[in-house]
């Protein structure tokens, strides 16, 4: 594997089983340049931790991050850099995006509970039918 000389304020974290301790507790802003993400789970984990996320406008991120997501095409380096700079230097803007992240995480959590509560009786009916 080729060694990369990262800037002092960038940390590369290899695949981990402990995302909370190894990643989220060390992250102020997440940049997710993935071109394909079916669920946007990492973005939602960041949101739940109050971490603003800049993501490539993939369908999964668009759906999970919602209407207020920070979306920048991964190939637009200057726009990504400008947004990162604004988040790092403008405390009010950062706080606004952090509040959005937490609010969106709560919305998605509530939606998942509602969907799960709707699904449980349907699954139980299928089990009951199969047992008969």
mmCIF file of C-alpha atoms in Angstrom:
data_model
loop_
_atom_site.group_PDB
_atom_site.id
_atom_site.type_symbol
_atom_site.label_atom_id
_atom_site.label_comp_id
_atom_site.label_asym_id
_atom_site.label_seq_id
_atom_site.Cartn_x
_atom_site.Cartn_y
_atom_site.Cartn_z
ATOM 1 C CA UNK A 1 0.000 0.000 0.000
ATOM 2 C CA UNK A 2 1.327 3.419 -0.961
ATOM 3 C CA UNK A 3 1.947 5.838 1.895
ATOM 4 C CA UNK A 4 0.120 9.156 1.514
ATOM 5 C CA UNK A 5 1.360 12.324 3.139
ATOM 6 C CA UNK A 6 -1.897 13.709 4.563
ATOM 7 C CA UNK A 7 -2.179 17.315 5.752
ATOM 8 C CA UNK A 8 -1.813 17.771 9.527
ATOM 9 C CA UNK A 9 -5.569 18.209 9.954
ATOM 10 C CA UNK A 10 -6.544 15.048 8.057
ATOM 11 C CA UNK A 11 -6.579 11.596 9.594
ATOM 12 C CA UNK A 12 -7.038 8.437 7.572
ATOM 13 C CA UNK A 13 -8.910 5.783 9.524
ATOM 14 C CA UNK A 14 -8.925 2.251 8.195
ATOM 15 C CA UNK A 15 -12.018 0.083 8.322
ATOM 16 C CA UNK A 16 -13.138 -0.298 11.920
ATOM 17 C CA UNK A 17 -15.710 -2.145 13.993
ATOM 18 C CA UNK A 18 -15.892 0.718 16.500
ATOM 19 C CA UNK A 19 -17.159 3.678 14.460
ATOM 20 C CA UNK A 20 -18.211 5.673 17.528
ATOM 21 C CA UNK A 21 -14.809 5.703 19.247
ATOM 22 C CA UNK A 22 -12.536 5.425 16.226
ATOM 23 C CA UNK A 23 -14.332 7.885 13.957
ATOM 24 C CA UNK A 24 -17.264 9.905 15.294
ATOM 25 C CA UNK A 25 -15.700 11.080 18.552
ATOM 26 C CA UNK A 26 -12.748 12.442 16.540
ATOM 27 C CA UNK A 27 -14.729 14.103 13.748
ATOM 28 C CA UNK A 28 -15.967 17.676 13.474
ATOM 29 C CA UNK A 29 -17.062 17.548 9.813
ATOM 30 C CA UNK A 30 -17.478 14.487 7.601
ATOM 31 C CA UNK A 31 -16.887 14.510 3.872
ATOM 32 C CA UNK A 32 -18.397 11.560 2.034
ATOM 33 C CA UNK A 33 -17.430 11.632 -1.646
ATOM 34 C CA UNK A 34 -18.882 8.184 -2.392
ATOM 35 C CA UNK A 35 -20.601 7.896 -5.755
ATOM 36 C CA UNK A 36 -22.840 5.064 -4.559
ATOM 37 C CA UNK A 37 -24.399 4.678 -1.121
ATOM 38 C CA UNK A 38 -27.665 2.811 -0.876
ATOM 39 C CA UNK A 39 -28.622 3.864 2.655
ATOM 40 C CA UNK A 40 -26.511 6.860 3.651
ATOM 41 C CA UNK A 41 -25.938 5.128 6.996
ATOM 42 C CA UNK A 42 -22.594 6.763 7.762
ATOM 43 C CA UNK A 43 -24.085 10.205 7.096
ATOM 44 C CA UNK A 44 -26.949 9.410 9.490
ATOM 45 C CA UNK A 45 -24.519 8.165 12.148
ATOM 46 C CA UNK A 46 -22.663 11.457 11.800
ATOM 47 C CA UNK A 47 -25.923 13.379 12.024
ATOM 48 C CA UNK A 48 -26.867 11.543 15.221
ATOM 49 C CA UNK A 49 -23.531 12.660 16.676
ATOM 50 C CA UNK A 50 -24.149 16.268 15.591
ATOM 51 C CA UNK A 51 -21.557 16.152 12.829
ATOM 52 C CA UNK A 52 -22.323 18.101 9.643
ATOM 53 C CA UNK A 53 -21.782 16.051 6.481
ATOM 54 C CA UNK A 54 -20.739 17.162 3.008
ATOM 55 C CA UNK A 55 -21.760 14.442 0.570
ATOM 56 C CA UNK A 56 -21.782 13.727 -3.121
ATOM 57 C CA UNK A 57 -25.425 13.990 -4.268
ATOM 58 C CA UNK A 58 -25.997 10.237 -4.534
ATOM 59 C CA UNK A 59 -29.581 8.919 -4.248
ATOM 60 C CA UNK A 60 -28.888 7.267 -0.879
ATOM 61 C CA UNK A 61 -27.467 10.453 0.618
ATOM 62 C CA UNK A 62 -30.177 12.622 -0.909
ATOM 63 C CA UNK A 63 -32.835 10.436 0.712
ATOM 64 C CA UNK A 64 -31.207 9.916 4.094
ATOM 65 C CA UNK A 65 -29.768 13.401 4.598
ATOM 66 C CA UNK A 66 -32.912 15.043 3.314
ATOM 67 C CA UNK A 67 -33.788 18.523 2.210
ATOM 68 C CA UNK A 68 -31.084 20.354 4.119
ATOM 69 C CA UNK A 69 -28.081 18.224 3.294
ATOM 70 C CA UNK A 70 -24.776 19.723 2.247
ATOM 71 C CA UNK A 71 -24.378 18.278 -1.236
ATOM 72 C CA UNK A 72 -21.412 18.984 -3.480
ATOM 73 C CA UNK A 73 -20.288 16.968 -6.475
ATOM 74 C CA UNK A 74 -17.174 15.080 -5.455
ATOM 75 C CA UNK A 75 -15.285 16.418 -8.474
ATOM 76 C CA UNK A 76 -15.830 20.059 -7.481
ATOM 77 C CA UNK A 77 -12.805 20.399 -5.221
ATOM 78 C CA UNK A 78 -12.984 24.195 -4.825
ATOM 79 C CA UNK A 79 -16.645 24.118 -3.798
ATOM 80 C CA UNK A 80 -15.919 21.347 -1.287
ATOM 81 C CA UNK A 81 -12.958 23.309 0.069
ATOM 82 C CA UNK A 82 -14.999 26.523 0.337
ATOM 83 C CA UNK A 83 -17.768 24.723 2.225
ATOM 84 C CA UNK A 84 -15.291 23.067 4.582
ATOM 85 C CA UNK A 85 -13.671 26.445 5.238
ATOM 86 C CA UNK A 86 -17.041 28.035 5.965
ATOM 87 C CA UNK A 87 -17.947 25.255 8.402
ATOM 88 C CA UNK A 88 -14.578 25.566 10.153
ATOM 89 C CA UNK A 89 -14.508 29.367 10.347
ATOM 90 C CA UNK A 90 -18.136 30.466 10.666
ATOM 91 C CA UNK A 91 -19.312 29.290 14.087
ATOM 92 C CA UNK A 92 -22.920 30.342 13.512
ATOM 93 C CA UNK A 93 -23.080 28.430 10.219
ATOM 94 C CA UNK A 94 -21.491 25.374 11.840
ATOM 95 C CA UNK A 95 -24.000 25.526 14.721
ATOM 96 C CA UNK A 96 -26.869 25.817 12.220
ATOM 97 C CA UNK A 97 -25.661 22.762 10.294
ATOM 98 C CA UNK A 98 -25.032 20.839 13.519
ATOM 99 C CA UNK A 99 -28.584 21.585 14.693
ATOM 100 C CA UNK A 100 -29.903 20.458 11.321
ATOM 101 C CA UNK A 101 -27.917 17.220 11.577
ATOM 102 C CA UNK A 102 -29.359 16.422 14.995
ATOM 103 C CA UNK A 103 -32.882 17.353 13.889
ATOM 104 C CA UNK A 104 -32.667 15.167 10.757
ATOM 105 C CA UNK A 105 -31.296 12.244 12.784
ATOM 106 C CA UNK A 106 -34.282 12.528 15.140
ATOM 107 C CA UNK A 107 -36.693 12.624 12.162
ATOM 108 C CA UNK A 108 -35.177 9.502 10.635
ATOM 109 C CA UNK A 109 -35.218 7.702 13.994
ATOM 110 C CA UNK A 110 -38.894 8.520 14.479
ATOM 111 C CA UNK A 111 -39.684 7.429 10.923
ATOM 112 C CA UNK A 112 -37.895 4.123 11.433
ATOM 113 C CA UNK A 113 -39.849 3.472 14.651
ATOM 114 C CA UNK A 114 -43.124 4.198 12.872
ATOM 115 C CA UNK A 115 -42.213 1.938 9.969
ATOM 116 C CA UNK A 116 -41.100 -0.832 12.315
ATOM 117 C CA UNK A 117 -44.301 -0.579 14.359
ATOM 118 C CA UNK A 118 -46.298 -0.874 11.114
ATOM 119 C CA UNK A 119 -44.228 -3.856 9.986
ATOM 120 C CA UNK A 120 -44.382 -5.956 13.171
ATOM 121 C CA UNK A 121 -48.094 -6.955 12.922
ATOM 122 C CA UNK A 122 -47.675 -7.798 9.230
ATOM 123 C CA UNK A 123 -44.706 -10.017 9.994
ATOM 124 C CA UNK A 124 -46.555 -11.658 12.865
ATOM 125 C CA UNK A 125 -49.488 -12.404 10.565
ATOM 126 C CA UNK A 126 -47.119 -14.086 8.103
ATOM 127 C CA UNK A 127 -45.607 -16.177 10.915
ATOM 128 C CA UNK A 128 -49.043 -17.137 12.207
ATOM 129 C CA UNK A 129 -50.145 -18.130 8.712
ATOM 130 C CA UNK A 130 -47.000 -20.228 8.164
ATOM 131 C CA UNK A 131 -47.424 -22.030 11.492
ATOM 132 C CA UNK A 132 -51.038 -23.053 10.784
#
